[in-house]
């Protein structure tokens, strides 16, 4: 029976792969690699820098043109974190506990040394999201990696309640900034601040503000996920 | 279409295929979740590869590169930025569920978890 299952699984995987390959080959005869197949992309490339003031056009698309979509995305991440907390919260009384290993002296010392620089780098990334590659989401991942280092070194000093407050607070300020756009210019998440000179740090209106909020929120959220997964 | 020029498409296809293999053929729950992650990454790679335009640069205006007609498509990159975050949250939730399954059944082998069989 087990053998039959295995043969069945392998053949079904083979068939699915074959179908995928055929579909891909048929589909990509029309889109050769490296060809210019842009449609709305041309409009974004020409118009984004002028209308949003963001030198990074991907950021302009994500927050300038599709800010509402990004709000929904942050919401999905929040729901994932909440679901994880919900699933893992009810098993505190279970008997199994994480393996009792202790960090070495090298890990402890280097965690203390490196942690401020990781946080500084995360802040740098989310503040420069509109002029360089990066932005709020990678910055949040960098911040969370700093917290992961703190956990690995078992140093403590992570306040879960504070992180939750920071997270909800930055999400709230995101919506308030959007409502301010509605109040000042008539559209939700519309840019109401001066656009500034293209490529300088203080440019692109509300985009750096929103990306900073997203960076803080994602960092706190991922830190919370790490905290939950470590089973504290 | 020659093979070398569409190497990224092939790589994306391979990633998706390996992911399907892991989801359907593996019995360990962690490996199944890894397969889901591989499918996600393959699709992301496919998006970015479709958006690429030969000899064009990243869509970021700097003091050296300001000609926006020589940049790749920013839309797939923005979409993938969204998709990566969603993938991360799905992955975290799936791992949490795996932790829960292990706490209840004391095993991650899908053949030995009887609760779902009919």
mmCIF file of C-alpha atoms in Angstrom:
data_model
loop_
_atom_site.group_PDB
_atom_site.id
_atom_site.type_symbol
_atom_site.label_atom_id
_atom_site.label_comp_id
_atom_site.label_asym_id
_atom_site.label_seq_id
_atom_site.Cartn_x
_atom_site.Cartn_y
_atom_site.Cartn_z
ATOM 1 C CA UNK A 1 0.000 0.000 0.000
ATOM 2 C CA UNK A 2 2.738 2.392 0.952
ATOM 3 C CA UNK A 3 4.636 1.492 -2.196
ATOM 4 C CA UNK A 4 1.554 2.144 -4.290
ATOM 5 C CA UNK A 5 1.110 5.533 -2.610
ATOM 6 C CA UNK A 6 4.665 6.418 -3.435
ATOM 7 C CA UNK A 7 4.293 5.472 -7.090
ATOM 8 C CA UNK A 8 1.039 7.422 -7.231
ATOM 9 C CA UNK A 9 2.650 10.509 -5.681
ATOM 10 C CA UNK A 10 5.662 10.395 -7.971
ATOM 11 C CA UNK A 11 3.605 9.915 -11.117
ATOM 12 C CA UNK A 12 1.205 12.709 -10.186
ATOM 13 C CA UNK A 13 4.129 15.035 -9.497
ATOM 14 C CA UNK A 14 5.629 14.037 -12.845
ATOM 15 C CA UNK A 15 2.357 14.700 -14.642
ATOM 16 C CA UNK A 16 1.881 18.086 -12.953
ATOM 17 C CA UNK A 17 5.445 19.036 -13.841
ATOM 18 C CA UNK A 18 4.910 17.982 -17.441
ATOM 19 C CA UNK A 19 1.709 20.027 -17.683
ATOM 20 C CA UNK A 20 3.454 23.012 -16.124
ATOM 21 C CA UNK A 21 6.355 22.682 -18.552
ATOM 22 C CA UNK A 22 4.054 22.535 -21.570
ATOM 23 C CA UNK A 23 2.019 25.516 -20.352
ATOM 24 C CA UNK A 24 5.183 27.467 -19.651
ATOM 25 C CA UNK A 25 6.699 26.699 -23.025
ATOM 26 C CA UNK A 26 3.496 27.728 -24.784
ATOM 27 C CA UNK A 27 3.157 30.877 -22.659
ATOM 28 C CA UNK A 28 6.717 32.043 -22.944
ATOM 29 C CA UNK A 29 6.935 31.758 -26.678
ATOM 30 C CA UNK A 30 4.974 35.001 -26.551
ATOM 31 C CA UNK A 31 7.169 36.603 -23.845
ATOM 32 C CA UNK A 32 10.814 35.975 -24.669
ATOM 33 C CA UNK A 33 13.221 36.689 -21.834
ATOM 34 C CA UNK A 34 14.464 40.262 -21.844
ATOM 35 C CA UNK A 35 11.860 41.591 -24.271
ATOM 36 C CA UNK A 36 10.099 44.835 -23.558
ATOM 37 C CA UNK A 37 6.599 43.686 -22.620
ATOM 38 C CA UNK A 38 5.718 46.682 -20.470
ATOM 39 C CA UNK A 39 2.221 48.020 -20.616
ATOM 40 C CA UNK A 40 1.407 50.264 -17.699
ATOM 41 C CA UNK A 41 5.101 50.193 -16.747
ATOM 42 C CA UNK A 42 5.955 52.897 -19.292
ATOM 43 C CA UNK A 43 3.481 55.254 -17.696
ATOM 44 C CA UNK A 44 4.916 54.592 -14.232
ATOM 45 C CA UNK A 45 8.494 55.080 -15.421
ATOM 46 C CA UNK A 46 7.705 58.395 -17.087
ATOM 47 C CA UNK A 47 5.258 59.803 -14.612
ATOM 48 C CA UNK A 48 6.178 58.410 -11.178
ATOM 49 C CA UNK A 49 9.229 60.553 -10.429
ATOM 50 C CA UNK A 50 7.431 63.731 -11.422
ATOM 51 C CA UNK A 51 4.134 63.121 -9.672
ATOM 52 C CA UNK A 52 5.352 61.459 -6.451
ATOM 53 C CA UNK A 53 8.902 62.848 -6.139
ATOM 54 C CA UNK A 54 10.308 59.432 -5.295
ATOM 55 C CA UNK A 55 13.514 58.503 -7.108
ATOM 56 C CA UNK A 56 12.888 54.808 -6.503
ATOM 57 C CA UNK A 57 10.059 54.057 -8.901
ATOM 58 C CA UNK A 58 9.168 50.745 -7.246
ATOM 59 C CA UNK A 59 8.562 52.667 -4.022
ATOM 60 C CA UNK A 60 6.522 55.197 -5.981
ATOM 61 C CA UNK A 61 4.343 52.367 -7.301
ATOM 62 C CA UNK A 62 4.038 50.648 -3.928
ATOM 63 C CA UNK A 63 3.220 53.719 -1.837
ATOM 64 C CA UNK A 64 2.424 56.503 -4.272
ATOM 65 C CA UNK A 65 0.044 54.768 -6.649
ATOM 66 C CA UNK A 66 -0.941 51.680 -4.669
ATOM 67 C CA UNK A 67 -0.830 52.909 -1.083
ATOM 68 C CA UNK A 68 -4.187 51.374 -0.268
ATOM 69 C CA UNK A 69 -2.952 48.009 -1.508
ATOM 70 C CA UNK A 70 0.070 48.339 0.777
ATOM 71 C CA UNK A 71 -2.219 49.090 3.708
ATOM 72 C CA UNK A 72 -4.010 45.822 2.943
ATOM 73 C CA UNK A 73 -0.681 44.037 2.732
ATOM 74 C CA UNK A 74 0.346 45.305 6.152
ATOM 75 C CA UNK A 75 -3.038 44.111 7.357
ATOM 76 C CA UNK A 76 -2.363 40.610 6.012
ATOM 77 C CA UNK A 77 0.975 40.509 7.810
ATOM 78 C CA UNK A 78 -0.760 41.666 10.997
ATOM 79 C CA UNK A 79 -3.387 38.951 10.621
ATOM 80 C CA UNK A 80 -0.643 36.363 10.132
ATOM 81 C CA UNK A 81 1.063 37.493 13.323
ATOM 82 C CA UNK A 82 -2.246 37.496 15.216
ATOM 83 C CA UNK A 83 -3.090 34.028 13.916
ATOM 84 C CA UNK A 84 0.309 32.754 14.961
ATOM 85 C CA UNK A 85 -0.168 34.214 18.433
ATOM 86 C CA UNK A 86 -3.627 32.660 18.632
ATOM 87 C CA UNK A 87 -2.405 29.212 17.574
ATOM 88 C CA UNK A 88 0.627 29.193 19.843
ATOM 89 C CA UNK A 89 -0.819 30.955 22.896
ATOM 90 C CA UNK A 90 -2.877 27.983 24.118
ATOM 91 C CA UNK A 91 0.024 25.610 24.546
ATOM 92 C CA UNK A 92 1.953 27.250 27.340
ATOM 93 C CA UNK A 93 0.998 24.469 29.713
ATOM 94 C CA UNK A 94 2.352 21.710 27.480
ATOM 95 C CA UNK A 95 5.136 19.693 28.980
ATOM 96 C CA UNK A 96 7.739 19.980 26.280
ATOM 97 C CA UNK A 97 10.074 22.953 26.531
ATOM 98 C CA UNK A 98 12.791 24.183 24.168
ATOM 99 C CA UNK A 99 16.154 22.498 24.445
ATOM 100 C CA UNK A 100 18.222 23.959 27.221
ATOM 101 C CA UNK A 101 21.308 25.103 25.414
ATOM 102 C CA UNK A 102 23.320 28.067 26.497
ATOM 103 C CA UNK A 103 24.940 30.618 24.208
ATOM 104 C CA UNK A 104 28.696 30.763 24.077
ATOM 105 C CA UNK A 105 30.719 33.747 25.220
ATOM 106 C CA UNK A 106 31.485 34.680 21.603
ATOM 107 C CA UNK A 107 27.780 34.824 20.697
ATOM 108 C CA UNK A 108 26.891 36.860 23.799
ATOM 109 C CA UNK A 109 29.673 39.410 23.302
ATOM 110 C CA UNK A 110 29.101 39.793 19.587
ATOM 111 C CA UNK A 111 25.330 40.105 20.027
ATOM 112 C CA UNK A 112 25.889 43.042 22.381
ATOM 113 C CA UNK A 113 28.334 44.601 19.952
ATOM 114 C CA UNK A 114 26.441 44.069 16.724
ATOM 115 C CA UNK A 115 22.836 44.693 17.816
ATOM 116 C CA UNK A 116 22.966 48.543 17.778
ATOM 117 C CA UNK A 117 24.490 48.506 14.312
ATOM 118 C CA UNK A 118 21.795 46.164 12.996
ATOM 119 C CA UNK A 119 19.114 48.495 14.343
ATOM 120 C CA UNK A 120 20.929 51.507 12.856
ATOM 121 C CA UNK A 121 21.126 49.754 9.476
ATOM 122 C CA UNK A 122 17.411 48.941 9.583
ATOM 123 C CA UNK A 123 16.581 52.572 10.330
ATOM 124 C CA UNK A 124 18.854 53.676 7.488
ATOM 125 C CA UNK A 125 17.095 51.342 5.052
ATOM 126 C CA UNK A 126 13.579 52.461 5.865
ATOM 127 C CA UNK A 127 14.492 56.150 5.864
ATOM 128 C CA UNK A 128 16.079 55.869 2.409
ATOM 129 C CA UNK A 129 13.347 53.725 0.867
ATOM 130 C CA UNK A 130 12.373 56.433 -1.621
ATOM 131 C CA UNK A 131 15.868 57.104 -2.991
ATOM 132 C CA UNK A 132 17.630 53.741 -2.814
ATOM 133 C CA UNK A 133 16.756 50.036 -2.968
ATOM 134 C CA UNK A 134 15.054 48.734 0.139
ATOM 135 C CA UNK A 135 12.211 50.275 2.076
ATOM 136 C CA UNK A 136 10.024 49.449 4.999
ATOM 137 C CA UNK A 137 9.592 45.710 4.507
ATOM 138 C CA UNK A 138 13.275 44.726 4.186
ATOM 139 C CA UNK A 139 14.062 47.173 6.994
ATOM 140 C CA UNK A 140 11.554 45.397 9.202
ATOM 141 C CA UNK A 141 13.219 42.080 8.396
ATOM 142 C CA UNK A 142 16.630 43.559 9.298
ATOM 143 C CA UNK A 143 15.300 44.884 12.615
ATOM 144 C CA UNK A 144 13.738 41.500 13.378
ATOM 145 C CA UNK A 145 17.046 39.778 12.624
ATOM 146 C CA UNK A 146 18.610 41.970 15.314
ATOM 147 C CA UNK A 147 15.972 40.762 17.745
ATOM 148 C CA UNK A 148 16.600 37.181 16.636
ATOM 149 C CA UNK A 149 20.246 37.691 17.617
ATOM 150 C CA UNK A 150 19.124 38.935 21.048
ATOM 151 C CA UNK A 151 17.029 35.805 21.458
ATOM 152 C CA UNK A 152 19.811 33.486 20.364
ATOM 153 C CA UNK A 153 22.146 35.042 22.903
ATOM 154 C CA UNK A 154 19.367 34.735 25.564
ATOM 155 C CA UNK A 155 20.183 38.190 26.723
ATOM 156 C CA UNK A 156 16.643 39.270 27.455
ATOM 157 C CA UNK A 157 15.649 42.881 27.182
ATOM 158 C CA UNK A 158 12.799 42.345 24.740
ATOM 159 C CA UNK A 159 9.502 43.830 25.854
ATOM 160 C CA UNK A 160 6.630 42.120 24.066
ATOM 161 C CA UNK A 161 3.991 44.542 25.365
ATOM 162 C CA UNK A 162 6.006 47.526 24.167
ATOM 163 C CA UNK A 163 6.450 45.897 20.757
ATOM 164 C CA UNK A 164 2.703 45.317 20.501
ATOM 165 C CA UNK A 165 2.005 48.943 21.409
ATOM 166 C CA UNK A 166 4.555 50.178 18.853
ATOM 167 C CA UNK A 167 3.006 47.934 16.225
ATOM 168 C CA UNK A 168 -0.585 49.036 16.790
ATOM 169 C CA UNK A 169 0.542 52.654 17.152
ATOM 170 C CA UNK A 170 2.382 52.732 13.838
ATOM 171 C CA UNK A 171 -0.504 51.002 12.081
ATOM 172 C CA UNK A 172 -2.838 53.622 13.531
ATOM 173 C CA UNK A 173 -0.578 56.491 12.429
ATOM 174 C CA UNK A 174 -0.488 54.976 8.907
ATOM 175 C CA UNK A 175 -4.289 55.213 8.733
ATOM 176 C CA UNK A 176 -4.232 58.710 10.263
ATOM 177 C CA UNK A 177 -1.763 59.869 7.581
ATOM 178 C CA UNK A 178 -4.108 58.404 4.978
ATOM 179 C CA UNK A 179 -7.071 60.226 6.520
ATOM 180 C CA UNK A 180 -5.025 63.446 6.569
ATOM 181 C CA UNK A 181 -4.593 62.997 2.808
ATOM 182 C CA UNK A 182 -8.369 62.607 2.568
ATOM 183 C CA UNK A 183 -8.841 65.797 4.595
ATOM 184 C CA UNK A 184 -6.276 67.982 2.819
ATOM 185 C CA UNK A 185 -6.531 66.837 -0.804
ATOM 186 C CA UNK A 186 -9.669 64.776 -1.077
ATOM 187 C CA UNK A 187 -8.176 61.312 -1.558
ATOM 188 C CA UNK A 188 -7.256 58.650 0.971
ATOM 189 C CA UNK A 189 -3.451 58.355 1.279
ATOM 190 C CA UNK A 190 -2.989 61.292 -1.086
ATOM 191 C CA UNK A 191 0.298 63.149 -0.806
ATOM 192 C CA UNK A 192 -0.335 66.430 1.022
ATOM 193 C CA UNK A 193 3.268 67.303 1.882
ATOM 194 C CA UNK A 194 5.630 69.180 -0.482
ATOM 195 C CA UNK A 195 7.340 66.865 -2.966
ATOM 196 C CA UNK A 196 10.767 68.461 -2.645
ATOM 197 C CA UNK A 197 13.880 67.967 -4.765
ATOM 198 C CA UNK A 198 14.133 64.591 -6.465
ATOM 199 C CA UNK A 199 16.717 62.351 -4.824
ATOM 200 C CA UNK A 200 17.180 64.232 -1.537
ATOM 201 C CA UNK A 201 16.347 62.659 1.811
ATOM 202 C CA UNK A 202 13.509 65.091 2.551
ATOM 203 C CA UNK A 203 11.536 64.514 -0.605
ATOM 204 C CA UNK A 204 8.555 62.562 -1.907
ATOM 205 C CA UNK A 205 6.113 63.966 0.663
ATOM 206 C CA UNK A 206 4.440 61.298 2.784
ATOM 207 C CA UNK A 207 6.278 58.323 1.225
ATOM 208 C CA UNK A 208 9.250 58.335 3.678
ATOM 209 C CA UNK A 209 6.816 58.823 6.564
ATOM 210 C CA UNK A 210 4.730 55.844 5.479
ATOM 211 C CA UNK A 211 7.771 53.699 4.815
ATOM 212 C CA UNK A 212 9.213 54.514 8.249
ATOM 213 C CA UNK A 213 5.914 53.530 9.840
ATOM 214 C CA UNK A 214 5.864 50.303 7.823
ATOM 215 C CA UNK A 215 9.461 49.534 8.807
ATOM 216 C CA UNK A 216 8.726 50.005 12.512
ATOM 217 C CA UNK A 217 5.499 48.021 12.264
ATOM 218 C CA UNK A 218 7.003 45.109 10.340
ATOM 219 C CA UNK A 219 10.015 45.021 12.662
ATOM 220 C CA UNK A 220 7.825 44.886 15.757
ATOM 221 C CA UNK A 221 5.555 42.289 14.155
ATOM 222 C CA UNK A 222 8.362 39.974 13.081
ATOM 223 C CA UNK A 223 9.967 40.438 16.491
ATOM 224 C CA UNK A 224 6.671 39.329 18.017
ATOM 225 C CA UNK A 225 6.585 36.286 15.714
ATOM 226 C CA UNK A 226 10.122 35.355 16.787
ATOM 227 C CA UNK A 227 9.141 35.838 20.424
ATOM 228 C CA UNK A 228 6.134 33.540 20.026
ATOM 229 C CA UNK A 229 8.085 30.899 18.117
ATOM 230 C CA UNK A 230 10.713 30.825 20.837
ATOM 231 C CA UNK A 231 7.907 29.853 23.159
ATOM 232 C CA UNK A 232 8.396 32.371 25.934
ATOM 233 C CA UNK B 1 13.182 30.253 -28.039
ATOM 234 C CA UNK B 2 16.660 29.113 -27.186
ATOM 235 C CA UNK B 3 17.397 27.588 -23.840
ATOM 236 C CA UNK B 4 20.215 29.756 -22.551
ATOM 237 C CA UNK B 5 18.389 33.025 -22.976
ATOM 238 C CA UNK B 6 15.420 31.824 -20.975
ATOM 239 C CA UNK B 7 17.449 30.293 -18.181
ATOM 240 C CA UNK B 8 15.576 32.284 -15.540
ATOM 241 C CA UNK B 9 12.260 30.920 -16.763
ATOM 242 C CA UNK B 10 13.664 27.415 -16.534
ATOM 243 C CA UNK B 11 14.999 28.079 -13.033
ATOM 244 C CA UNK B 12 11.641 29.405 -11.918
ATOM 245 C CA UNK B 13 9.932 26.381 -13.443
ATOM 246 C CA UNK B 14 12.358 24.046 -11.685
ATOM 247 C CA UNK B 15 11.742 25.758 -8.341
ATOM 248 C CA UNK B 16 7.989 25.443 -8.778
ATOM 249 C CA UNK B 17 8.350 21.801 -9.810
ATOM 250 C CA UNK B 18 10.552 20.951 -6.836
ATOM 251 C CA UNK B 19 8.036 22.722 -4.609
ATOM 252 C CA UNK B 20 5.164 20.659 -6.033
ATOM 253 C CA UNK B 21 7.211 17.508 -5.548
ATOM 254 C CA UNK B 22 7.845 18.399 -1.894
ATOM 255 C CA UNK B 23 4.199 19.298 -1.240
ATOM 256 C CA UNK B 24 2.773 16.161 -2.839
ATOM 257 C CA UNK B 25 5.485 13.566 -2.327
ATOM 258 C CA UNK B 26 6.994 14.265 1.074
ATOM 259 C CA UNK B 27 5.562 12.921 4.313
ATOM 260 C CA UNK B 28 7.215 15.293 6.759
ATOM 261 C CA UNK B 29 5.084 18.341 7.493
ATOM 262 C CA UNK B 30 8.110 20.659 7.688
ATOM 263 C CA UNK B 31 9.212 19.519 4.232
ATOM 264 C CA UNK B 32 5.724 20.184 2.879
ATOM 265 C CA UNK B 33 5.888 23.728 4.245
ATOM 266 C CA UNK B 34 9.336 24.127 2.677
ATOM 267 C CA UNK B 35 7.778 23.027 -0.604
ATOM 268 C CA UNK B 36 5.126 25.751 -0.292
ATOM 269 C CA UNK B 37 7.895 28.273 0.247
ATOM 270 C CA UNK B 38 9.736 26.978 -2.830
ATOM 271 C CA UNK B 39 6.626 27.374 -4.987
ATOM 272 C CA UNK B 40 6.282 30.946 -3.736
ATOM 273 C CA UNK B 41 9.899 31.733 -4.509
ATOM 274 C CA UNK B 42 9.657 30.200 -7.968
ATOM 275 C CA UNK B 43 6.641 32.332 -8.817
ATOM 276 C CA UNK B 44 8.402 35.445 -7.512
ATOM 277 C CA UNK B 45 11.453 34.663 -9.649
ATOM 278 C CA UNK B 46 9.169 34.168 -12.648
ATOM 279 C CA UNK B 47 7.555 37.571 -12.125
ATOM 280 C CA UNK B 48 10.889 39.340 -11.890
ATOM 281 C CA UNK B 49 12.192 37.488 -14.959
ATOM 282 C CA UNK B 50 9.130 38.507 -16.988
ATOM 283 C CA UNK B 51 9.632 42.132 -15.960
ATOM 284 C CA UNK B 52 13.270 42.146 -17.014
ATOM 285 C CA UNK B 53 14.185 44.051 -20.169
ATOM 286 C CA UNK B 54 17.546 43.309 -21.738
ATOM 287 C CA UNK B 55 20.300 45.893 -21.038
ATOM 288 C CA UNK B 56 17.986 48.025 -18.948
ATOM 289 C CA UNK B 57 18.724 49.068 -15.345
ATOM 290 C CA UNK B 58 16.886 48.979 -12.038
ATOM 291 C CA UNK B 59 14.026 51.491 -11.868
ATOM 292 C CA UNK B 60 15.793 53.934 -9.562
ATOM 293 C CA UNK B 61 16.693 57.413 -10.708
ATOM 294 C CA UNK B 62 20.189 58.458 -9.591
ATOM 295 C CA UNK B 63 22.447 61.308 -10.628
ATOM 296 C CA UNK B 64 24.175 59.019 -13.142
ATOM 297 C CA UNK B 65 21.116 57.226 -14.531
ATOM 298 C CA UNK B 66 18.157 59.462 -15.178
ATOM 299 C CA UNK B 67 16.849 58.113 -18.493
ATOM 300 C CA UNK B 68 13.627 56.396 -17.484
ATOM 301 C CA UNK B 69 13.180 54.791 -20.916
ATOM 302 C CA UNK B 70 16.159 52.524 -20.144
ATOM 303 C CA UNK B 71 14.692 50.933 -17.006
ATOM 304 C CA UNK B 72 13.003 47.590 -16.380
ATOM 305 C CA UNK B 73 9.318 47.214 -15.571
ATOM 306 C CA UNK B 74 8.645 48.384 -11.970
ATOM 307 C CA UNK B 75 5.205 46.775 -11.675
ATOM 308 C CA UNK B 76 6.283 43.116 -11.181
ATOM 309 C CA UNK B 77 8.863 44.253 -8.653
ATOM 310 C CA UNK B 78 6.212 46.093 -6.655
ATOM 311 C CA UNK B 79 3.912 43.068 -6.851
ATOM 312 C CA UNK B 80 6.674 40.715 -5.712
ATOM 313 C CA UNK B 81 7.447 43.049 -2.812
ATOM 314 C CA UNK B 82 3.845 42.507 -1.739
ATOM 315 C CA UNK B 83 3.947 38.772 -2.404
ATOM 316 C CA UNK B 84 7.106 38.199 -0.346
ATOM 317 C CA UNK B 85 5.511 39.758 2.734
ATOM 318 C CA UNK B 86 2.333 37.709 2.348
ATOM 319 C CA UNK B 87 4.432 34.585 1.808
ATOM 320 C CA UNK B 88 6.325 35.318 5.011
ATOM 321 C CA UNK B 89 3.125 35.642 7.024
ATOM 322 C CA UNK B 90 1.674 32.459 5.502
ATOM 323 C CA UNK B 91 4.904 30.608 6.252
ATOM 324 C CA UNK B 92 4.934 31.766 9.877
ATOM 325 C CA UNK B 93 1.312 30.708 10.328
ATOM 326 C CA UNK B 94 1.962 27.314 8.713
ATOM 327 C CA UNK B 95 4.959 26.706 10.977
ATOM 328 C CA UNK B 96 2.878 27.636 14.012
ATOM 329 C CA UNK B 97 0.266 25.113 12.920
ATOM 330 C CA UNK B 98 3.025 22.522 12.503
ATOM 331 C CA UNK B 99 4.171 23.213 16.058
ATOM 332 C CA UNK B 100 0.580 22.698 17.202
ATOM 333 C CA UNK B 101 0.250 19.459 15.203
ATOM 334 C CA UNK B 102 3.423 18.153 16.795
ATOM 335 C CA UNK B 103 2.172 19.067 20.254
ATOM 336 C CA UNK B 104 -1.057 17.129 19.692
ATOM 337 C CA UNK B 105 0.107 14.106 17.673
ATOM 338 C CA UNK B 106 3.771 13.867 18.812
ATOM 339 C CA UNK B 107 4.764 13.313 15.199
ATOM 340 C CA UNK B 108 5.165 15.295 11.985
ATOM 341 C CA UNK B 109 4.759 12.294 9.679
ATOM 342 C CA UNK B 110 1.604 12.863 7.673
ATOM 343 C CA UNK B 111 0.973 9.116 7.328
ATOM 344 C CA UNK B 112 0.806 8.710 11.089
ATOM 345 C CA UNK B 113 -1.557 11.625 11.740
ATOM 346 C CA UNK B 114 -4.828 9.744 11.678
ATOM 347 C CA UNK B 115 -7.211 12.538 12.585
ATOM 348 C CA UNK B 116 -7.725 13.682 9.021
ATOM 349 C CA UNK B 117 -8.177 10.274 7.377
ATOM 350 C CA UNK B 118 -11.627 9.121 6.412
#
